[in-house]
mmCIF file of C-alpha atoms in Angstrom:
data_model
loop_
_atom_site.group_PDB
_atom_site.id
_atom_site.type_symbol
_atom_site.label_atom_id
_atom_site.label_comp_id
_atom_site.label_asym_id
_atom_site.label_seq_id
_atom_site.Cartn_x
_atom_site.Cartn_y
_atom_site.Cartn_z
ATOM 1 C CA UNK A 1 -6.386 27.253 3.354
ATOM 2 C CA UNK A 2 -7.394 26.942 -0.469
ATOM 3 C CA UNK A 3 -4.151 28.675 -1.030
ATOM 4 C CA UNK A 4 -1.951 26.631 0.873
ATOM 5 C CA UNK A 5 -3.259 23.316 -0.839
ATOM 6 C CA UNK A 6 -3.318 24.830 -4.563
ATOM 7 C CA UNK A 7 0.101 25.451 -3.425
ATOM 8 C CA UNK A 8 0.980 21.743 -2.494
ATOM 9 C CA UNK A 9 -1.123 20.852 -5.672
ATOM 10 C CA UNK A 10 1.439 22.589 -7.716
ATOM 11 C CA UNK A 11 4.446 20.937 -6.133
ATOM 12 C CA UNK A 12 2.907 17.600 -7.123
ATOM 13 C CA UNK A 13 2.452 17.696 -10.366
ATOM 14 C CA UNK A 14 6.069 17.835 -11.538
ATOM 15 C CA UNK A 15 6.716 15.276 -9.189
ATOM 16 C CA UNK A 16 4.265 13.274 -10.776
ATOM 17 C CA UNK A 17 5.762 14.028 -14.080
ATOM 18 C CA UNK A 18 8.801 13.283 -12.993
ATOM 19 C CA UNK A 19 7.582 9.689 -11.791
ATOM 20 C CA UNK A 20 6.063 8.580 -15.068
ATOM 21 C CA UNK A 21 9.594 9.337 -16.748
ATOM 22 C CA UNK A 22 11.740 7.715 -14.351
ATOM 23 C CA UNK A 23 8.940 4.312 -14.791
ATOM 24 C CA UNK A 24 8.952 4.601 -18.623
ATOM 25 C CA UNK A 25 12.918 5.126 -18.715
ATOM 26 C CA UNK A 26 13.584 1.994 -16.280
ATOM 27 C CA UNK A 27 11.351 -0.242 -18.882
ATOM 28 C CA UNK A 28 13.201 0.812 -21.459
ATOM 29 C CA UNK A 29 16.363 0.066 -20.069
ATOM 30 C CA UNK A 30 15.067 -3.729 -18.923
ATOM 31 C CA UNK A 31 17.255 -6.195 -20.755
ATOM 32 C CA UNK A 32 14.155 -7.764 -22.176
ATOM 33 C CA UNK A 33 10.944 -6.385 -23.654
ATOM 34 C CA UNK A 34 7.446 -6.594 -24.342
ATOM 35 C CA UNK A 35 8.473 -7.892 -28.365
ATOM 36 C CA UNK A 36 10.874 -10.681 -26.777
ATOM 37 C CA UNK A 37 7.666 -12.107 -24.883
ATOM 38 C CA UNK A 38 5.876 -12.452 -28.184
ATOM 39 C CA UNK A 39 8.093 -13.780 -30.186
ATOM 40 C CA UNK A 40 10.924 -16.783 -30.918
ATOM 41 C CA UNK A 41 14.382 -16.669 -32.394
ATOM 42 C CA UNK A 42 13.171 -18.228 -35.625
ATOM 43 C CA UNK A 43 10.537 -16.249 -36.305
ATOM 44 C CA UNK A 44 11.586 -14.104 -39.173
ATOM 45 C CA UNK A 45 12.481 -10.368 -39.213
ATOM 46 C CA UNK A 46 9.180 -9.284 -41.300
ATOM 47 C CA UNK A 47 7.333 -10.777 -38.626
ATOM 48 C CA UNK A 48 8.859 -8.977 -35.557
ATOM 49 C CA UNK A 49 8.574 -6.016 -37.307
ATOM 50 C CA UNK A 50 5.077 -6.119 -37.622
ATOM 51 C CA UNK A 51 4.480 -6.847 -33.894
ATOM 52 C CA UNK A 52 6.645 -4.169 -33.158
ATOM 53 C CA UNK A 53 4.526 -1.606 -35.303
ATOM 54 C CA UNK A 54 1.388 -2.979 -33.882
ATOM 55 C CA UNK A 55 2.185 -2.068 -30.314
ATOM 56 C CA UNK A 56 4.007 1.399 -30.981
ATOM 57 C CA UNK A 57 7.535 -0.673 -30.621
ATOM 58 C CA UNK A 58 8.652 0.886 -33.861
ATOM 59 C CA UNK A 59 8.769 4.173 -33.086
ATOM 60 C CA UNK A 60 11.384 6.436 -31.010
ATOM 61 C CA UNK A 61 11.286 5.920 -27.073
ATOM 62 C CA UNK A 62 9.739 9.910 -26.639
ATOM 63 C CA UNK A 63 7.379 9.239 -29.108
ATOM 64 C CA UNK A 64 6.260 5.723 -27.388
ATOM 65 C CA UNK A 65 6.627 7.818 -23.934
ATOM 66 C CA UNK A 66 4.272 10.954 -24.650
ATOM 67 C CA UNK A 67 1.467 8.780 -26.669
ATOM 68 C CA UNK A 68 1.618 6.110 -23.246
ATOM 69 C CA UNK A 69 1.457 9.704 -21.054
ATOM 70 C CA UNK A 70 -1.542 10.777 -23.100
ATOM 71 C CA UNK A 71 -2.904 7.135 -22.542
ATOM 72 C CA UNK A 72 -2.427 7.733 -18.693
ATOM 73 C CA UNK A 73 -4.091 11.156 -18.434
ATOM 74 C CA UNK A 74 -6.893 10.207 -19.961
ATOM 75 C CA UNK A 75 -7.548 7.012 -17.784
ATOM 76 C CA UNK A 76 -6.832 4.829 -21.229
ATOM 77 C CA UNK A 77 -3.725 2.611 -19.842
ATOM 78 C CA UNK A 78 -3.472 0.241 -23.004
ATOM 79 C CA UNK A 79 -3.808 -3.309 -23.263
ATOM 80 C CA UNK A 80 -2.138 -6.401 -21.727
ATOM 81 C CA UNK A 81 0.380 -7.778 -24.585
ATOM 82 C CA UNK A 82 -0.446 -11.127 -22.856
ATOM 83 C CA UNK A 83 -4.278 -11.142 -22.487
ATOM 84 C CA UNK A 84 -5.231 -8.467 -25.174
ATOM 85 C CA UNK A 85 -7.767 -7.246 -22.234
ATOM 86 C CA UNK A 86 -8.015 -3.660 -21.003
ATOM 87 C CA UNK A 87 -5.943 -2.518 -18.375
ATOM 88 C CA UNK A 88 -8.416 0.010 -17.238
ATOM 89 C CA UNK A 89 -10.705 -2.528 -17.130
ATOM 90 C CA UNK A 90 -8.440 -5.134 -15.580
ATOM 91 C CA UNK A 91 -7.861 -2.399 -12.786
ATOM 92 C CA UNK A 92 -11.233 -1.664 -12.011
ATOM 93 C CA UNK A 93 -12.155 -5.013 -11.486
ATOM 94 C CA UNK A 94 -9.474 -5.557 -9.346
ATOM 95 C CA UNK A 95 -8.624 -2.836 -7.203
ATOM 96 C CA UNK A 96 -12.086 -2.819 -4.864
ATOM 97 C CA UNK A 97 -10.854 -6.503 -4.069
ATOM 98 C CA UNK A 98 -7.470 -4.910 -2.361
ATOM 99 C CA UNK A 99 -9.032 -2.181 -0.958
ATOM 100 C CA UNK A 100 -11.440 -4.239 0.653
ATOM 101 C CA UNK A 101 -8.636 -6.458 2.109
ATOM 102 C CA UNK A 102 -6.151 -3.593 2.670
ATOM 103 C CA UNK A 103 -8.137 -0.627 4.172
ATOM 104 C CA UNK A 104 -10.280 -2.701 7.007
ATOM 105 C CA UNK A 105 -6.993 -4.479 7.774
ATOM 106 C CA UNK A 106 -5.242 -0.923 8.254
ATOM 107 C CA UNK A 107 -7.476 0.229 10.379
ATOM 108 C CA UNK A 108 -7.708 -2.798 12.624
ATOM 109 C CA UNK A 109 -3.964 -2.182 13.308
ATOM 110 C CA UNK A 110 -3.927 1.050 13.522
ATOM 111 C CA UNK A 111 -6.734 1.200 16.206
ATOM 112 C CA UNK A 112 -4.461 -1.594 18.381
ATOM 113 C CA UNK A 113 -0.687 0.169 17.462
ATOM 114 C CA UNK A 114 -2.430 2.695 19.466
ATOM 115 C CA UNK A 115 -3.922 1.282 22.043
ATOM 116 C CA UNK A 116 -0.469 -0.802 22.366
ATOM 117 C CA UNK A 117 1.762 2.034 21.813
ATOM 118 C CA UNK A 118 0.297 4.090 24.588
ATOM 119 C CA UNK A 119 0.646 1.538 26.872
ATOM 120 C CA UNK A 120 4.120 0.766 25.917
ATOM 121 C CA UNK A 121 5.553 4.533 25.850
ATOM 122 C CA UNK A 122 3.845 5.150 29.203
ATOM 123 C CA UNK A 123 5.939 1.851 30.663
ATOM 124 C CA UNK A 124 8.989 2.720 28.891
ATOM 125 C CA UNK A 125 11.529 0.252 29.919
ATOM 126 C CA UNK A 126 8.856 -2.000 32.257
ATOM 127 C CA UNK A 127 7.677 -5.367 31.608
ATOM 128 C CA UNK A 128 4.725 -4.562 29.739
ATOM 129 C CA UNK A 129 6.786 -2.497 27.364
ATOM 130 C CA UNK A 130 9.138 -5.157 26.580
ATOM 131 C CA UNK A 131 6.674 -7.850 26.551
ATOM 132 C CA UNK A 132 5.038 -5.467 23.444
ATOM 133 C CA UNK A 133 8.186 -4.683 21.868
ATOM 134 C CA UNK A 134 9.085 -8.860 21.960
ATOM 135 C CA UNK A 135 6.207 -8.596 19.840
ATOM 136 C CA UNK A 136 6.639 -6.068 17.705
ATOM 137 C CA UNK A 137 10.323 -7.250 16.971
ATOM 138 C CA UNK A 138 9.009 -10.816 16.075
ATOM 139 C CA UNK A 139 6.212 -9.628 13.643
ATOM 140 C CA UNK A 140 8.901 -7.398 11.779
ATOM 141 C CA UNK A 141 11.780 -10.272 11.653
ATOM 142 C CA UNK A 142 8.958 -13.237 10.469
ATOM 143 C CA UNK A 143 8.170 -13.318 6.557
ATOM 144 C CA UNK A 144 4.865 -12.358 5.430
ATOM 145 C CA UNK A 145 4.736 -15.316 2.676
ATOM 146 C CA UNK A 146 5.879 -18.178 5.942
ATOM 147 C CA UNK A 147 3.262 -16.600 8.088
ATOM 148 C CA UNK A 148 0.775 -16.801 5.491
ATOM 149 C CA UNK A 149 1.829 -20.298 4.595
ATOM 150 C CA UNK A 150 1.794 -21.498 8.582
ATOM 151 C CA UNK A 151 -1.703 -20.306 8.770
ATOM 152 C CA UNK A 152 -3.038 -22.450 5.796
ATOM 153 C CA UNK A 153 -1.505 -25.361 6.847
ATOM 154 C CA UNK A 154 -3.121 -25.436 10.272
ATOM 155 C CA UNK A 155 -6.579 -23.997 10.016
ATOM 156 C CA UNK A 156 -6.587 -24.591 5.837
ATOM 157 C CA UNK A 157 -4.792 -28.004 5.969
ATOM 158 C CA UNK A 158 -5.009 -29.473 8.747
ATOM 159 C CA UNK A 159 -7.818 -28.258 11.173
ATOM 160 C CA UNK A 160 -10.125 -27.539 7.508
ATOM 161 C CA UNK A 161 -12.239 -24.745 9.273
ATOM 162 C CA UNK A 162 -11.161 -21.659 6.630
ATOM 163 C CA UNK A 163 -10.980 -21.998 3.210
ATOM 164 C CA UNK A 164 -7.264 -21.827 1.443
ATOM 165 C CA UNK A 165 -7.685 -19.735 -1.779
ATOM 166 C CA UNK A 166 -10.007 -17.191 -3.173
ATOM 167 C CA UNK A 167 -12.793 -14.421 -2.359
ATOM 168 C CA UNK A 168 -15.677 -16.721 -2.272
ATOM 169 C CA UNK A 169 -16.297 -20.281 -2.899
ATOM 170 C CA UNK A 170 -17.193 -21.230 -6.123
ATOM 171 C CA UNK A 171 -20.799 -21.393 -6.738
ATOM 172 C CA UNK A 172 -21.645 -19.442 -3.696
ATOM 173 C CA UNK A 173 -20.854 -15.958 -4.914
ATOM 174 C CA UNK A 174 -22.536 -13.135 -2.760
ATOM 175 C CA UNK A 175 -22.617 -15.184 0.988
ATOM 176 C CA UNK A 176 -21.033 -12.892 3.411
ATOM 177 C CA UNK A 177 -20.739 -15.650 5.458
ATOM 178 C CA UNK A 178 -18.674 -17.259 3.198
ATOM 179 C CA UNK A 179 -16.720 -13.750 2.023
ATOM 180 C CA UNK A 180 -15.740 -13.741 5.740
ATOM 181 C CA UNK A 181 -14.489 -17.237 6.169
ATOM 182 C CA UNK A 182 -12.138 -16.660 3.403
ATOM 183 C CA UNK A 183 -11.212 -13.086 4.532
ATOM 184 C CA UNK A 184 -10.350 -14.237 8.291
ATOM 185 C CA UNK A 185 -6.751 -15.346 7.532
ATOM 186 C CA UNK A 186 -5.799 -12.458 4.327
ATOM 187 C CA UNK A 187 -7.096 -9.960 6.840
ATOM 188 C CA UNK A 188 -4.923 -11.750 9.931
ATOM 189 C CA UNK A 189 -1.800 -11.695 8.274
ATOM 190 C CA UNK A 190 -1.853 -7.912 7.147
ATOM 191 C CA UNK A 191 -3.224 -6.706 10.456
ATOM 192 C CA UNK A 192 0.178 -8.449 11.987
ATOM 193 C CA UNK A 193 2.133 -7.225 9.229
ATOM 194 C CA UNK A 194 1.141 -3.409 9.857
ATOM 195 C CA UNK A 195 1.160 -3.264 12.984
ATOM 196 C CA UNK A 196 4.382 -3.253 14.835
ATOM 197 C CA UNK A 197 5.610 -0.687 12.362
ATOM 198 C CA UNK A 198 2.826 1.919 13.448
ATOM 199 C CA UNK A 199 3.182 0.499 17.311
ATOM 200 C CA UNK A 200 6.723 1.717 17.446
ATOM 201 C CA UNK A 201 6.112 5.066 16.024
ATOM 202 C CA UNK A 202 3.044 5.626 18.353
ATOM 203 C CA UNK A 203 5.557 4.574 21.320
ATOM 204 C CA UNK A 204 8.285 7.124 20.604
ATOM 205 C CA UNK A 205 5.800 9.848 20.084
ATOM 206 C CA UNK A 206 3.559 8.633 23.424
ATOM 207 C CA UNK A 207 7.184 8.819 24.991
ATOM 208 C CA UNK A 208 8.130 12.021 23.603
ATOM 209 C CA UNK A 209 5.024 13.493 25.723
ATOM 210 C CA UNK A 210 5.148 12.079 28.795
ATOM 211 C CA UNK A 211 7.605 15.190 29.451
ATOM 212 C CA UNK A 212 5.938 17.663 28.427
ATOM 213 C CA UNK A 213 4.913 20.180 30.750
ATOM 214 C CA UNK A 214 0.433 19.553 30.754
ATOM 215 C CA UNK A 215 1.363 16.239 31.694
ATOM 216 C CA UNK A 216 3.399 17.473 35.250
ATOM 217 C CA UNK A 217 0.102 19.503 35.140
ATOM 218 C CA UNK A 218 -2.354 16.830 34.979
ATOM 219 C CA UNK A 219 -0.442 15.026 37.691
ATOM 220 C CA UNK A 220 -0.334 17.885 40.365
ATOM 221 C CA UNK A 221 -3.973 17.734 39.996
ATOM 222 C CA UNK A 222 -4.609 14.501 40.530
ATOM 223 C CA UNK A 223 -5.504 12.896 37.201
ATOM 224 C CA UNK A 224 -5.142 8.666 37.028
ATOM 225 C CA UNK A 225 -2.593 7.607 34.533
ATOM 226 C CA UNK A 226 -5.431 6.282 32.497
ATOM 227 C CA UNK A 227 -6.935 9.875 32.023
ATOM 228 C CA UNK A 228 -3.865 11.532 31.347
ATOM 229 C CA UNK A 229 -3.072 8.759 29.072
ATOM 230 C CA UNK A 230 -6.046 8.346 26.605
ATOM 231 C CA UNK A 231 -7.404 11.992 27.282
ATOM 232 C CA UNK A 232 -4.642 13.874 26.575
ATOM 233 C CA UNK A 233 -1.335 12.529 25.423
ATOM 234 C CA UNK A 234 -3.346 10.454 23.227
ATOM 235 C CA UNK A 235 -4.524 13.698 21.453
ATOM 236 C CA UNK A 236 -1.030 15.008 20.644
ATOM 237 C CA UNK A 237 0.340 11.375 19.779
ATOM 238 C CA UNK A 238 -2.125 11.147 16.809
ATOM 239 C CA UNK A 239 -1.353 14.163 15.022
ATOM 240 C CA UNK A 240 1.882 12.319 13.745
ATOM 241 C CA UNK A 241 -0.590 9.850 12.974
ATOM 242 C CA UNK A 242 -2.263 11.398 10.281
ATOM 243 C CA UNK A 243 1.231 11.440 7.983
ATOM 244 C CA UNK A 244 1.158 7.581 8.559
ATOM 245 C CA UNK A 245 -2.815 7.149 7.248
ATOM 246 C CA UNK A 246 -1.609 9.453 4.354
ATOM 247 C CA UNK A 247 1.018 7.788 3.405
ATOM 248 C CA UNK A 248 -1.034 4.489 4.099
ATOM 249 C CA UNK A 249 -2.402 4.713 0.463
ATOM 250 C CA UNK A 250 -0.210 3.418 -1.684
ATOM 251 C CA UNK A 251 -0.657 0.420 -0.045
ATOM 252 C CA UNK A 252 -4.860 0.078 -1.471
ATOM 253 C CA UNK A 253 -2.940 -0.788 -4.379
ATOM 254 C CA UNK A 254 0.052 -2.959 -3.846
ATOM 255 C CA UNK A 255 0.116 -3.273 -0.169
ATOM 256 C CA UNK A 256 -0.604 -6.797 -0.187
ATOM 257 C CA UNK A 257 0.845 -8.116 -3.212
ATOM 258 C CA UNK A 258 2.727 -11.038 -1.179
ATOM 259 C CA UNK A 259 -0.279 -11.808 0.678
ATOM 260 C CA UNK A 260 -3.009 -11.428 -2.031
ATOM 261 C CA UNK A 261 -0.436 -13.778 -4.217
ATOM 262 C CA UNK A 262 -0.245 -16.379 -1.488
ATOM 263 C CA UNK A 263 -3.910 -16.612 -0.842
ATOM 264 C CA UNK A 264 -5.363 -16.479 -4.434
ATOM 265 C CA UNK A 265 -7.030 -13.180 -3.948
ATOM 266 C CA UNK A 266 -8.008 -11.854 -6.501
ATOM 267 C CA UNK A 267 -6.502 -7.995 -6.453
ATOM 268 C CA UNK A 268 -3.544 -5.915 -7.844
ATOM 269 C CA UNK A 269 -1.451 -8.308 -6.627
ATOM 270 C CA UNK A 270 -1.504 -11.645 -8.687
ATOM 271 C CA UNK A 271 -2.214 -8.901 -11.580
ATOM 272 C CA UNK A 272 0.999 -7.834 -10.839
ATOM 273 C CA UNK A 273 3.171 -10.152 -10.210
ATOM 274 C CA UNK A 274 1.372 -12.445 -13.774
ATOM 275 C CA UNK A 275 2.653 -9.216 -15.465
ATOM 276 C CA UNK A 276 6.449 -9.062 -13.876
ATOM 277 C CA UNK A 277 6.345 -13.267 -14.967
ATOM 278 C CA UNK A 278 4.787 -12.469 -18.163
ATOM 279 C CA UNK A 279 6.920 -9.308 -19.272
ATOM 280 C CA UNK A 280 3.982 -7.636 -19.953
ATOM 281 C CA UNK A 281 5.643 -4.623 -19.799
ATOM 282 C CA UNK A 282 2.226 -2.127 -20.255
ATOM 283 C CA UNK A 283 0.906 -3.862 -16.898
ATOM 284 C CA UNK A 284 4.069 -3.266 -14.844
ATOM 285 C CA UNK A 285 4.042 0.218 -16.046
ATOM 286 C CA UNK A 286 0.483 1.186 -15.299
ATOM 287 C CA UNK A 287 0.759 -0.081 -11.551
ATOM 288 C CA UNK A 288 4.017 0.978 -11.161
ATOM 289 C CA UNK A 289 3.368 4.697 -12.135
ATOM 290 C CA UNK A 290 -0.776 4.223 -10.548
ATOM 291 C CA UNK A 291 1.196 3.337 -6.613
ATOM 292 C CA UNK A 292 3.848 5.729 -7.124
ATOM 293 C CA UNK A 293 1.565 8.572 -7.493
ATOM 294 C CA UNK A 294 -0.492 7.227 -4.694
ATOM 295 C CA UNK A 295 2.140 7.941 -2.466
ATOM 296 C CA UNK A 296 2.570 11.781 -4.020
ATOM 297 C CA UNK A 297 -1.060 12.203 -3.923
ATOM 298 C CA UNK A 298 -1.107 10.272 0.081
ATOM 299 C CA UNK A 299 2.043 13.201 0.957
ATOM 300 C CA UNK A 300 -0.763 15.777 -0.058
ATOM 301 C CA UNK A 301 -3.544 14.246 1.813
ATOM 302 C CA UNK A 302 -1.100 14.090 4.967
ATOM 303 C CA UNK A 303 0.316 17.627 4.727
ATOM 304 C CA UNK A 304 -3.730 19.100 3.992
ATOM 305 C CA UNK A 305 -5.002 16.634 6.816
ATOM 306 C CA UNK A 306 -2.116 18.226 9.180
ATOM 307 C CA UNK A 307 -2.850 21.978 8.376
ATOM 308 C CA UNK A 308 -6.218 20.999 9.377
ATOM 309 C CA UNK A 309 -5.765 20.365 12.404
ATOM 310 C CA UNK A 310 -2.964 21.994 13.248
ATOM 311 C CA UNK A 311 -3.076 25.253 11.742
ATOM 312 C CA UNK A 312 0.480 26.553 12.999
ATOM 313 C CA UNK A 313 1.824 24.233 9.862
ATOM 314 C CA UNK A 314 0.127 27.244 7.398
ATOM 315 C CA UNK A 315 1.511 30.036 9.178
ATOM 316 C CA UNK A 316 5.088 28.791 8.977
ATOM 317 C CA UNK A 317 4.331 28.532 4.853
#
């Protein structure tokens, strides 16, 4: 085991390497930068100059790129051009917000894709399974942002019984009670979001093992379609699961950009997006290269997680 995931270890660090150059190089290639956010076309020459030797601008792209690298390894990710705060610190402060939005809401949908997507792939083709995959087909085709939008207006707006914006009310920091209330619809809208995705993909593989042969087995001896459903086909249907909560972790740090955004939460998202707006190029970077190596370092989780528990994925190593 230890040397099958010091092997996978390996394999992700060039690919991780690999990331932070592709980020840095697309930056660099942006047809405006950091220096044309701070500065106007009169200002004179002397004066760009000495911006551009403040923030590093002056010297040659690999020199900017391995002192940013070191800046990365060592957890030291600069500071906003815009704000002059620290990004670290910026970060910190903002990622428990997503997580706690993101991660809860994952799990609710997960637990119902598959609760759904049993019940779907065991009616393949029946009423119930279209009636689910209506659903599923609507969820996908209807815009995160419109959904979010519909639900402010009517219990925001018009029927006032959930706040609009926000974590917590202003001057009433630390009431659960009022953490909830503005949670409720943030939490709604991902949980709908996620969902149909992981239903369909819990269908297929609940499908997939209908015809195997332990289920002909469970039937000749007598087993209710409930038992055979949720005791044992729902076993072998959540293996796959496990690469879908793996590669589930990107999203605890832009997975709800649009809906953080819409509802004034404050997370990675608004961070974001302020940063894209502002060109504040060392933000952009910093999440960019942070979420792309969540999704290496969620493709390690998943393949460790699966050798786990299914150790015929070592042997074939």
């Amino acid at each position: 085991m230890a040397k099958y995931i010091l092997k996978r270890i390996l394999q992700a660090i060039p690919l991780l390497l690999i990331i932070s150059i592709i980020c840095f190089a697309l930056i660099q290639m942006a047809p405006y930068n950091a220096v044309d956010a701070m500065t106007t076309p009169k200002m004179p020459q002397e004066t760009i100059n000495l911006i551009k030797a403040k923030y590093g601008f002056d010297k040659p792209a690999y020199v900017q790129y391995f002192l940013w690298l070191k800046g990365m390894l060592t957890g030291q990710f600069g500071y906003s051009i815009v704000t002059h705060e620290s990004i670290s610190n910026d970060l910190s402060a903002r990622l428990p917000a997503t997580m706690v939005l993101v991660f809860p809401a994952y799990l609710i949908s997960l637990a119902i894709s598959i609760v759904l997507g049993l019940i779907a792939g065991s009616n393949k083709n029946k009423l119930v399974d279209k009636i689910i995959d209506g659903f599923c087909s609507i969820s996908i085709a209807t815009p995160t942002f419109w959904f979010a939008m519909i639900l402010i207006f009517i219990f925001g707006y018009k029927l006032s019984i959930l706040p609009i914006l926000g974590m917590n009310t202003i001057g009433v920091e630390g009431s659960i009670s009022d953490f909830l209330l503005h949670y409720i619809m943030p939490c709604f809208v991902l949980v709908i979001a996620y969902t149909p995705e992981l239903v369909r993909y819990v269908r297929s593989s609940t499908i997939g093992q209908t015809s195997e042969g332990y289920v002909m087995v469970q039937n000749a001896f007598g087993a209710s379609k409930s038992e055979i459903l949720f005791k044992h086909i729902c076993k072998n249907v959540l293996l796959p699961i496990i690469t879908k909560i793996g590669m589930a972790l990107p999203m605890l740090v832009t997975g709800a950009m649009i809906t953080e955004t819409v509802f004034g939460w404050p997370g990675v998202g608004p961070y974001f997006v302020t940063a894209v707006r502002g060109l504040d190029y060392p933000v952009v970077m910093a999440i960019l290269v942070l979420s792309s190596s969540m999704v290496i370092i969620g493709n390690l989780l998943s393949d460790i997680l699966y050798s786990i528990v299914d150790p015929r994925i070592k042997e074939m190593e």
